[in-house]
Amino acid sequence: MTVAKKLTKCPYCKETIAAEAIRCRHCHADLVDKTGRRTSFFSRYNTFRTGFIVGILFTLVVGFLVYLQFYVSR
Ligand SMILES: [Zn+2]
């Protein structure tokens, strides 16, 4: 018996990836197959937008904490 991984091709960049991969390691596209109701476009869009929003929130929180630190310890 071989322990070969099942392979498939990324539908976006056509690179060979593991069949169970949920994200292409070459082009980082989200691959939600079988269970996937999400289309690639929306998943990529949502990933970008979510990252953007999380980045802003993180910056705000860190900024607030830094502000508090200075304010409290003045
Ligand atoms: Zn790809």
PDB file of C-alpha atoms and ligand atoms in Angstrom:
ATOM      1  CA  MET A   1       0.000   0.000   0.000  1.00  0.00           C
ATOM      2  CA  THR A   2       1.163   3.440  -0.744  1.00  0.00           C
ATOM      3  CA  VAL A   3       0.531   6.385   1.482  1.00  0.00           C
ATOM      4  CA  ALA A   4       0.144   8.759  -1.372  1.00  0.00           C
ATOM      5  CA  LYS A   5      -1.934  11.793  -0.788  1.00  0.00           C
ATOM      6  CA  LYS A   6      -4.847  12.410  -3.039  1.00  0.00           C
ATOM      7  CA  LEU A   7      -4.017  15.200  -5.336  1.00  0.00           C
ATOM      8  CA  THR A   8      -6.072  17.548  -7.353  1.00  0.00           C
ATOM      9  CA  LYS A   9      -5.525  20.671  -9.328  1.00  0.00           C
ATOM     10  CA  CYS A  10      -6.252  24.137  -8.164  1.00  0.00           C
ATOM     11  CA  PRO A  11      -9.020  25.473 -10.400  1.00  0.00           C
ATOM     12  CA  TYR A  12      -7.435  28.915 -10.363  1.00  0.00           C
ATOM     13  CA  CYS A  13      -3.733  28.493 -10.892  1.00  0.00           C
ATOM     14  CA  LYS A  14      -3.739  24.848 -12.066  1.00  0.00           C
ATOM     15  CA  GLU A  15      -1.025  23.847  -9.624  1.00  0.00           C
ATOM     16  CA  THR A  16      -1.176  20.408  -8.024  1.00  0.00           C
ATOM     17  CA  ILE A  17      -2.450  20.521  -4.466  1.00  0.00           C
ATOM     18  CA  ALA A  18      -3.809  18.075  -1.892  1.00  0.00           C
ATOM     19  CA  ALA A  19      -7.395  17.087  -2.566  1.00  0.00           C
ATOM     20  CA  GLU A  20      -8.316  17.910   1.006  1.00  0.00           C
ATOM     21  CA  ALA A  21      -6.783  21.344   0.896  1.00  0.00           C
ATOM     22  CA  ILE A  22      -9.134  24.141   1.761  1.00  0.00           C
ATOM     23  CA  ARG A  23      -6.727  26.748   0.526  1.00  0.00           C
ATOM     24  CA  CYS A  24      -4.374  26.637  -2.387  1.00  0.00           C
ATOM     25  CA  ARG A  25      -0.796  26.965  -1.225  1.00  0.00           C
ATOM     26  CA  HIS A  26       0.244  28.489  -4.507  1.00  0.00           C
ATOM     27  CA  CYS A  27      -2.276  31.235  -5.132  1.00  0.00           C
ATOM     28  CA  HIS A  28      -3.959  31.181  -1.683  1.00  0.00           C
ATOM     29  CA  ALA A  29      -7.418  30.851  -3.146  1.00  0.00           C
ATOM     30  CA  ASP A  30     -10.026  29.401  -0.851  1.00  0.00           C
ATOM     31  CA  LEU A  31     -11.061  25.967  -2.026  1.00  0.00           C
ATOM     32  CA  VAL A  32     -14.337  24.938  -0.508  1.00  0.00           C
ATOM     33  CA  ASP A  33     -15.208  21.881  -2.484  1.00  0.00           C
ATOM     34  CA  LYS A  34     -17.907  19.298  -1.771  1.00  0.00           C
ATOM     35  CA  THR A  35     -19.391  21.322   1.076  1.00  0.00           C
ATOM     36  CA  GLY A  36     -18.850  24.527  -0.815  1.00  0.00           C
ATOM     37  CA  ARG A  37     -21.736  26.828  -1.304  1.00  0.00           C
ATOM     38  CA  ARG A  38     -19.352  29.721  -1.425  1.00  0.00           C
ATOM     39  CA  THR A  39     -18.003  30.623  -4.778  1.00  0.00           C
ATOM     40  CA  SER A  40     -14.342  31.330  -5.131  1.00  0.00           C
ATOM     41  CA  PHE A  41     -14.987  34.974  -5.867  1.00  0.00           C
ATOM     42  CA  PHE A  42     -16.935  35.598  -2.699  1.00  0.00           C
ATOM     43  CA  SER A  43     -14.627  33.595  -0.485  1.00  0.00           C
ATOM     44  CA  ARG A  44     -11.642  35.502  -1.770  1.00  0.00           C
ATOM     45  CA  TYR A  45     -13.482  38.771  -1.422  1.00  0.00           C
ATOM     46  CA  ASN A  46     -14.608  37.919   2.092  1.00  0.00           C
ATOM     47  CA  THR A  47     -11.141  36.831   3.085  1.00  0.00           C
ATOM     48  CA  PHE A  48      -9.709  40.113   1.910  1.00  0.00           C
ATOM     49  CA  ARG A  49     -12.445  42.185   3.495  1.00  0.00           C
ATOM     50  CA  THR A  50     -12.353  40.267   6.772  1.00  0.00           C
ATOM     51  CA  GLY A  51      -8.610  40.713   6.969  1.00  0.00           C
ATOM     52  CA  PHE A  52      -9.009  44.392   6.256  1.00  0.00           C
ATOM     53  CA  ILE A  53     -11.619  44.884   8.984  1.00  0.00           C
ATOM     54  CA  VAL A  54      -9.680  42.781  11.492  1.00  0.00           C
ATOM     55  CA  GLY A  55      -6.601  44.835  10.720  1.00  0.00           C
ATOM     56  CA  ILE A  56      -8.423  48.087  11.402  1.00  0.00           C
ATOM     57  CA  LEU A  57      -9.971  46.761  14.610  1.00  0.00           C
ATOM     58  CA  PHE A  58      -6.626  45.460  15.779  1.00  0.00           C
ATOM     59  CA  THR A  59      -5.001  48.810  15.101  1.00  0.00           C
ATOM     60  CA  LEU A  60      -7.761  50.593  16.991  1.00  0.00           C
ATOM     61  CA  VAL A  61      -7.497  48.270  19.985  1.00  0.00           C
ATOM     62  CA  VAL A  62      -3.722  48.523  20.132  1.00  0.00           C
ATOM     63  CA  GLY A  63      -3.902  52.281  19.713  1.00  0.00           C
ATOM     64  CA  PHE A  64      -6.451  52.510  22.491  1.00  0.00           C
ATOM     65  CA  LEU A  65      -4.328  50.364  24.784  1.00  0.00           C
ATOM     66  CA  VAL A  66      -1.254  52.466  24.085  1.00  0.00           C
ATOM     67  CA  TYR A  67      -3.283  55.593  24.722  1.00  0.00           C
ATOM     68  CA  LEU A  68      -4.568  54.171  28.010  1.00  0.00           C
ATOM     69  CA  GLN A  69      -1.065  53.196  29.013  1.00  0.00           C
ATOM     70  CA  PHE A  70       0.154  56.753  28.579  1.00  0.00           C
ATOM     71  CA  TYR A  71      -2.956  58.253  30.098  1.00  0.00           C
ATOM     72  CA  VAL A  72      -2.861  56.093  33.223  1.00  0.00           C
ATOM     73  CA  SER A  73       0.865  56.319  33.809  1.00  0.00           C
ATOM     74  CA  ARG A  74       1.373  59.978  33.117  1.00  0.00           C
TER      75      ARG A  74
HETATM   76 ZN    ZN B   1      -4.042  27.947  -6.785  1.00  0.00          ZN
END
